[in-house]
mmCIF file of C-alpha atoms in Angstrom:
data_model
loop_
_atom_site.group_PDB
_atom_site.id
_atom_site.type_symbol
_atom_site.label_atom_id
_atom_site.label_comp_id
_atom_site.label_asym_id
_atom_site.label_seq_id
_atom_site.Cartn_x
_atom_site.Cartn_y
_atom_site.Cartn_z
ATOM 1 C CA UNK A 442 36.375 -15.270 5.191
ATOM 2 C CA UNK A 443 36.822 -11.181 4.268
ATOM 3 C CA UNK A 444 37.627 -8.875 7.090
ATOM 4 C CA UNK A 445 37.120 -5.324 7.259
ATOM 5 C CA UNK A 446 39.644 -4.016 10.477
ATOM 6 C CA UNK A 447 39.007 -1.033 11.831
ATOM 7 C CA UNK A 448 40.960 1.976 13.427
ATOM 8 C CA UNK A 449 41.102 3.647 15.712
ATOM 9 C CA UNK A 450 39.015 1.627 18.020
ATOM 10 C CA UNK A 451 38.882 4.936 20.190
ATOM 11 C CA UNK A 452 39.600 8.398 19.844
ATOM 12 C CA UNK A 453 39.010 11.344 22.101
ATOM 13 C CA UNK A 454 39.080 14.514 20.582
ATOM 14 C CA UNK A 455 39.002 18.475 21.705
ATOM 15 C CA UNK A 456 35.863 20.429 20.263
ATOM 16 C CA UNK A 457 37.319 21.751 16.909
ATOM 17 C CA UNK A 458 39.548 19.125 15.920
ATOM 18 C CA UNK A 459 39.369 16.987 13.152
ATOM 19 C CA UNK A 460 39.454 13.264 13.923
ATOM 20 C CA UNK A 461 39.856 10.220 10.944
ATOM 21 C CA UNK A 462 38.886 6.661 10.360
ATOM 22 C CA UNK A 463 40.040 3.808 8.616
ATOM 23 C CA UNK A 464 38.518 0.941 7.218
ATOM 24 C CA UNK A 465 40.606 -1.979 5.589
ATOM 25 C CA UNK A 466 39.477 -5.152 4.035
ATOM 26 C CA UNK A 467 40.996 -7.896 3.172
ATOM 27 C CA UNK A 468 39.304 -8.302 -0.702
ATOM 28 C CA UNK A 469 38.039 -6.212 -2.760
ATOM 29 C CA UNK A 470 34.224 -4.667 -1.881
ATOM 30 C CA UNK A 471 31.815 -4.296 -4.305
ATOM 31 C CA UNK A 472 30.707 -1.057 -2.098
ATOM 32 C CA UNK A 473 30.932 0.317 1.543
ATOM 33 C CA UNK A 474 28.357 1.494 3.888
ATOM 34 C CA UNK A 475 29.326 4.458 7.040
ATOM 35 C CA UNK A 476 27.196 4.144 9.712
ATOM 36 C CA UNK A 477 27.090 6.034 12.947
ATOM 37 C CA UNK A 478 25.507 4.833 16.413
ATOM 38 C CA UNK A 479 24.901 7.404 19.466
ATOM 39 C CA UNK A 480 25.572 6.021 23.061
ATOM 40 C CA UNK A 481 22.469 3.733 23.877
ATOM 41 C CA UNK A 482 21.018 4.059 20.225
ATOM 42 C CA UNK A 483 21.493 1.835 16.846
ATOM 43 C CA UNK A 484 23.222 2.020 14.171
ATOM 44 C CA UNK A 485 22.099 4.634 11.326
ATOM 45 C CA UNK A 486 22.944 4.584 7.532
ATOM 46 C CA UNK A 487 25.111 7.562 6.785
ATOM 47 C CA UNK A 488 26.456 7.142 2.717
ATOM 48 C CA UNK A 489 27.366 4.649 0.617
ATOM 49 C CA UNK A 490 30.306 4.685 -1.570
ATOM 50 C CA UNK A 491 30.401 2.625 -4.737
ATOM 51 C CA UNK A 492 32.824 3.332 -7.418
ATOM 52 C CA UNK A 493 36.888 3.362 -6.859
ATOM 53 C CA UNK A 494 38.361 6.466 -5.861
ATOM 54 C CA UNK A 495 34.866 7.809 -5.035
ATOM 55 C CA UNK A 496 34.816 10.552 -2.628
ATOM 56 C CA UNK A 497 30.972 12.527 -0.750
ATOM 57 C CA UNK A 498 30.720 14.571 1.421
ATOM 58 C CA UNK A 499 27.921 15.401 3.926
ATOM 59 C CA UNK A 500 28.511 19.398 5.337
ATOM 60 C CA UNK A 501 31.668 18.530 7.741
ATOM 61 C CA UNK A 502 31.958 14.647 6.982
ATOM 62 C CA UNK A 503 34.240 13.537 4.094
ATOM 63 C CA UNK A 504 34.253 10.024 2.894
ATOM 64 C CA UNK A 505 36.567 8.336 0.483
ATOM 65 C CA UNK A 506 36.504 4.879 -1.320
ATOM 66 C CA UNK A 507 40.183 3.531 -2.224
ATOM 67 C CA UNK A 508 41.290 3.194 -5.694
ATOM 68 C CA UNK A 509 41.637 -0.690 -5.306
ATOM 69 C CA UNK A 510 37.776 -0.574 -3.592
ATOM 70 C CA UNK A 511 39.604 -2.196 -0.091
ATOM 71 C CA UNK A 512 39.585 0.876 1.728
ATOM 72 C CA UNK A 513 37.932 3.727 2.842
ATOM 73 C CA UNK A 514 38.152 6.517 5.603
ATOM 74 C CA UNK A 515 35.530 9.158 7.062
ATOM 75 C CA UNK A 516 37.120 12.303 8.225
ATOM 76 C CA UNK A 517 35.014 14.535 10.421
ATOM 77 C CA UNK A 518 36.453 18.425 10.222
ATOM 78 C CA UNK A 519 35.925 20.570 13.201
ATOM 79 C CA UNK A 520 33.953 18.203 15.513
ATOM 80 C CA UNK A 521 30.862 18.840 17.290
ATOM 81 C CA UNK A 522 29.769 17.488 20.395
ATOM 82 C CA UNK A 523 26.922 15.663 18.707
ATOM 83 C CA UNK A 524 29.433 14.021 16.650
ATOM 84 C CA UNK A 525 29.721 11.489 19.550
ATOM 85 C CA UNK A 526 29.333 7.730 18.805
ATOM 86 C CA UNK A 527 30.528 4.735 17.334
ATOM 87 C CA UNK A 528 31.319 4.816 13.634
ATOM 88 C CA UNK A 529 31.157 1.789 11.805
ATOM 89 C CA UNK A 530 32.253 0.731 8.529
ATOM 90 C CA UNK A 531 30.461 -2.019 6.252
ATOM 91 C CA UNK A 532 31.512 -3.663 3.361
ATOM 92 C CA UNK A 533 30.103 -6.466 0.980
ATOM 93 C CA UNK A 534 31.683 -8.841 -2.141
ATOM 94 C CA UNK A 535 30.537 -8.545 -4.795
ATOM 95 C CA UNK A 536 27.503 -11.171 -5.588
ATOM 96 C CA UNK A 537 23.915 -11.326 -3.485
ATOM 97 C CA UNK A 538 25.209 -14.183 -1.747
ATOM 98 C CA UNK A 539 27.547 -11.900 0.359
ATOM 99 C CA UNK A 540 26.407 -10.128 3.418
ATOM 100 C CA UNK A 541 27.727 -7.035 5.121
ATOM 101 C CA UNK A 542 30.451 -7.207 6.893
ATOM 102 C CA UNK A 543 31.162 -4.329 9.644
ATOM 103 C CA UNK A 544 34.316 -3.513 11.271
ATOM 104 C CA UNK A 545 34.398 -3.266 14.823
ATOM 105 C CA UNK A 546 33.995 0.802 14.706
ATOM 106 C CA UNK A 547 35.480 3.775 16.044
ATOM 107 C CA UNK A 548 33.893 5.180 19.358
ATOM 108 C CA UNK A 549 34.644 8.930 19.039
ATOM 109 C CA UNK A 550 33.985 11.244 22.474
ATOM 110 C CA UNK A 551 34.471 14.819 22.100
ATOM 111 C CA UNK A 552 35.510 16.680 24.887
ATOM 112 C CA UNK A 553 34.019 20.474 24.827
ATOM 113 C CA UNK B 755 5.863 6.468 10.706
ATOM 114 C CA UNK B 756 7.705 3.629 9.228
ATOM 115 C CA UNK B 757 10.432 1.660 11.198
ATOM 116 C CA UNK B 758 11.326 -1.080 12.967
ATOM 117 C CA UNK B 759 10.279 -2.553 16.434
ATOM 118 C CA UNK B 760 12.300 -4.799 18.529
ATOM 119 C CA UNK B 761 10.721 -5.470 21.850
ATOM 120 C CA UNK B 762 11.335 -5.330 25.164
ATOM 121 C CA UNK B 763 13.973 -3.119 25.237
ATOM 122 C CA UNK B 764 15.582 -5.064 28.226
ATOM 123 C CA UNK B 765 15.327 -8.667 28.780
ATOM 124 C CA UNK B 766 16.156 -10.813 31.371
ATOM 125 C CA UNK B 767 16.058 -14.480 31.918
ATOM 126 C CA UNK B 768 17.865 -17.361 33.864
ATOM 127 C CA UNK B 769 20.037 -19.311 32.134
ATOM 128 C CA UNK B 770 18.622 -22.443 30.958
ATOM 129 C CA UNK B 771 15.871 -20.855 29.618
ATOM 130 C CA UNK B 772 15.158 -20.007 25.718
ATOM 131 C CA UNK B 773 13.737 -16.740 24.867
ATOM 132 C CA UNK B 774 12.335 -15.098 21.657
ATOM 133 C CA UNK B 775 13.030 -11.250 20.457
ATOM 134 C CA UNK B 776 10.532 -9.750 18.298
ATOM 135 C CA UNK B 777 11.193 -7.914 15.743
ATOM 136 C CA UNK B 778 8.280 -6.585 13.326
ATOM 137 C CA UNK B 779 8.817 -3.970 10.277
ATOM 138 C CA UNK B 780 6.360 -1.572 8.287
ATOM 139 C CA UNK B 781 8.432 -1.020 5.534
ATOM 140 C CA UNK B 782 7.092 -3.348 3.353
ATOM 141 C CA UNK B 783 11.429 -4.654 3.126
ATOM 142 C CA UNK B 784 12.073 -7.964 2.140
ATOM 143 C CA UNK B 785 15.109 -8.756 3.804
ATOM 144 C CA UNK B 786 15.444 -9.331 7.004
ATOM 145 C CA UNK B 787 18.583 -9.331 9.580
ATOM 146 C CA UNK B 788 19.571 -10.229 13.004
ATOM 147 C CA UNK B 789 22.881 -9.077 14.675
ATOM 148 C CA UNK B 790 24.350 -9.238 17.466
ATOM 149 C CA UNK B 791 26.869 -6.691 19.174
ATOM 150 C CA UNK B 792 29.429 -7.222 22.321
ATOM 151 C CA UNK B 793 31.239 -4.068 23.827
ATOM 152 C CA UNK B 794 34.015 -3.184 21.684
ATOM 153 C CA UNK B 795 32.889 -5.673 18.674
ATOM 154 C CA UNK B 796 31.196 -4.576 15.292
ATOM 155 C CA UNK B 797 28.037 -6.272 14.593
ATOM 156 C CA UNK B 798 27.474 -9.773 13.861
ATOM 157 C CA UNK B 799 25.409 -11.041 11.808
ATOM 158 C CA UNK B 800 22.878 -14.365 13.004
ATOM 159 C CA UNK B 801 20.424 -14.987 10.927
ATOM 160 C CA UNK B 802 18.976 -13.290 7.828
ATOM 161 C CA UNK B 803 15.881 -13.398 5.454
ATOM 162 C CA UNK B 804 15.610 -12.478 1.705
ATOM 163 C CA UNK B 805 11.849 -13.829 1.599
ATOM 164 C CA UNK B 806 8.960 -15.235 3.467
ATOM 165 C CA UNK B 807 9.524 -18.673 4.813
ATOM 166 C CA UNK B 808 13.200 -18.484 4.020
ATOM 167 C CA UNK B 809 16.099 -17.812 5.757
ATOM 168 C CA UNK B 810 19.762 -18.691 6.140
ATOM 169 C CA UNK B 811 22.597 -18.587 8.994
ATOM 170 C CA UNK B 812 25.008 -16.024 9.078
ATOM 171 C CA UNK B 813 28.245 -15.689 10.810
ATOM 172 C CA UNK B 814 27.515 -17.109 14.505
ATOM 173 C CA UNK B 815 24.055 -19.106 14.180
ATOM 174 C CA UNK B 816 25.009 -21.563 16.527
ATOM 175 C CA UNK B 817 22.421 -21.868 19.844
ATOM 176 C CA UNK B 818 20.140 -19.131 17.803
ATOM 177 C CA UNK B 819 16.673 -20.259 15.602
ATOM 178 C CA UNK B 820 14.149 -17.401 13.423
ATOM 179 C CA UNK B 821 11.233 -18.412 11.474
ATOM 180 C CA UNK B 822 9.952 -15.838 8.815
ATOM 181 C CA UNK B 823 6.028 -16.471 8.418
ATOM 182 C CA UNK B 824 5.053 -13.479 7.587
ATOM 183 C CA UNK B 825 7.044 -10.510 5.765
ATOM 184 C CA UNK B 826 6.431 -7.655 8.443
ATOM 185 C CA UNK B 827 8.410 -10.272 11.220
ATOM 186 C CA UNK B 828 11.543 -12.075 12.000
ATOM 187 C CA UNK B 829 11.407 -13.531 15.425
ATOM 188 C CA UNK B 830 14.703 -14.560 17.016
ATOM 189 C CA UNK B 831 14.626 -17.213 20.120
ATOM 190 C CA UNK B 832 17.843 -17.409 21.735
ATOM 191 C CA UNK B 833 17.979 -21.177 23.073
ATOM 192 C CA UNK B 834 19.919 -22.547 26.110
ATOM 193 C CA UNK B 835 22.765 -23.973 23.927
ATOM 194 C CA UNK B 836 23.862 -20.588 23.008
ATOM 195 C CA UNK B 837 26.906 -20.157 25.146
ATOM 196 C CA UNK B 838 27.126 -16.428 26.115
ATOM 197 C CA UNK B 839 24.077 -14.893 25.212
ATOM 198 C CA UNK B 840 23.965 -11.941 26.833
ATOM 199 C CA UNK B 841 24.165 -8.900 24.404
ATOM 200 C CA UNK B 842 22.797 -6.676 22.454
ATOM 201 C CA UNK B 843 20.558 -7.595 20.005
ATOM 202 C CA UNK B 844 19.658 -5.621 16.867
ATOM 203 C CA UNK B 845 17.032 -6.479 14.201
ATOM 204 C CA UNK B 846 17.600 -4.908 10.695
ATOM 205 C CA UNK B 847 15.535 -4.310 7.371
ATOM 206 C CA UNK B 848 16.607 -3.576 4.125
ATOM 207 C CA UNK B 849 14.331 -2.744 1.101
ATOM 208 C CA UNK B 850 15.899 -6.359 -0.876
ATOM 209 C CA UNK B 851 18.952 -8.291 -0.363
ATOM 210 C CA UNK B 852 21.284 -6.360 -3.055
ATOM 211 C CA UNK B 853 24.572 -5.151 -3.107
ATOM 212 C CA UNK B 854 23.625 -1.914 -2.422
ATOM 213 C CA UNK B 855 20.851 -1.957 0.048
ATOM 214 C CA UNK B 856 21.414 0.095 2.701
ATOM 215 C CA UNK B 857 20.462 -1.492 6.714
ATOM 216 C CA UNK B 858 17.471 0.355 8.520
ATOM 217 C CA UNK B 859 17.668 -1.175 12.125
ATOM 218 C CA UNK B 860 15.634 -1.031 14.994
ATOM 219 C CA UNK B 861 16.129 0.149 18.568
ATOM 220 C CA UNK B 862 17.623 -3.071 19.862
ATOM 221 C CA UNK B 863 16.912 -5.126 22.861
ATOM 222 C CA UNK B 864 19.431 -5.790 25.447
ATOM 223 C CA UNK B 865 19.623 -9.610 26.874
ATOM 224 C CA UNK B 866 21.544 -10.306 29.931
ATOM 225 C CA UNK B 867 21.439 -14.001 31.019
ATOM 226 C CA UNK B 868 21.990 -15.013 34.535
#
């Protein structure tokens, strides 16, 4: 069945660094979904990315879709301490048979 | 305001025993979802709904049943077959079951099983 792997699993950060994750499948996604869950909370929609090579931005968050649509990465610049959380990526097949899939997410703690 | 519900936030029971999680939504969304997440583990998914009186297993339905009856809810009972079922358990909407819906999910209820 497709896989999307995650890492890093954790990273710890100093206020004002950048921090990066990756998201790998093992087919090709029709699209991929960010979304970011604060300590105790759930998970909220942050973008979707949909065509290959496809890069947004949101002020200090980057995201990028690969060029063979079986990656993707979210770079935060400069992190903030509400930038805490898990960040999880989520990726479907193409065809409305196929649910999302998330990785297991990146738990980010910023130290200020 | 528009959301989802899940409720209680905590539950706890003694093992043996089945217990339902109720999720209702005011967003007038068609599909439904039910996921499950472990410390350290992405979210997976149960059970989902495209439509009223229709739904279909996902990933790890074993021990877990939903009904759909009506659109605005998506019950989960967690029965006394399913093996570890103490986790966190989120309920999820999204406007139809495309490609390209994006998941609105609600606050989650936390089972422990003893």
């Amino acid at each position: 069945g497709q896989q999307v792997m995650q890492i890093p699993q954790y990273q710890h950060v100093q206020e004002g660094e950048d921090f990066t994750t990756y998201c790998n499948s093992s087919t090709t996604l029709s699209n991929i979904q960010w979304y970011k869950q604060r300590p105790g909370g759930h998970p909220v929609f942050l973008i979707q990315l949909v065509k290959s090579g496809e890069v947004k931005k949101q002020k200090r968050l980057t995201f990028q879709f690969g060029e063979a649509k079986k990656n993707s990465s979210l770079h935060i610049t400069a992190t903030q301490t509400t930038d805490v959380g898990t960040y999880f990526c989520a990726g479907r097949r193409g065809g409305s048979n196929y649910k999302l899939t998330f990785g297991k997410g990146t738990l980010l703690t910023v130290n200020p | 305001d528009g959301g989802i519900t899940q409720s209680p936030k905590y539950l706890f029971r003694k093992e043996g025993q089945n217990v339902t999680l109720s999720c209702e939504q005011n967003l007038n969304h068609d599909a439904m979802y039910w996921y499950r997440q472990d410390p350290g583990q992405g979210l997976r998914l149960i059970y989902y709904s495209q439509i009223v009186n229709d739904f279909q297993k996902g990933d790890i339905a074993e021990g877990y049943s939903v009904s759909r009856e009506k659109k605005e809810s998506f019950p989960l009972t967690v029965t006394s077959a399913q093996k570890n079922p103490t986790a966190f358990y989120l309920c999820a909407s999204s406007v139809r079951d495309s490609e390209r819906s994006p998941l609105h999910f609600g606050n989650g209820t936390r089972l422990t099983v003893t």
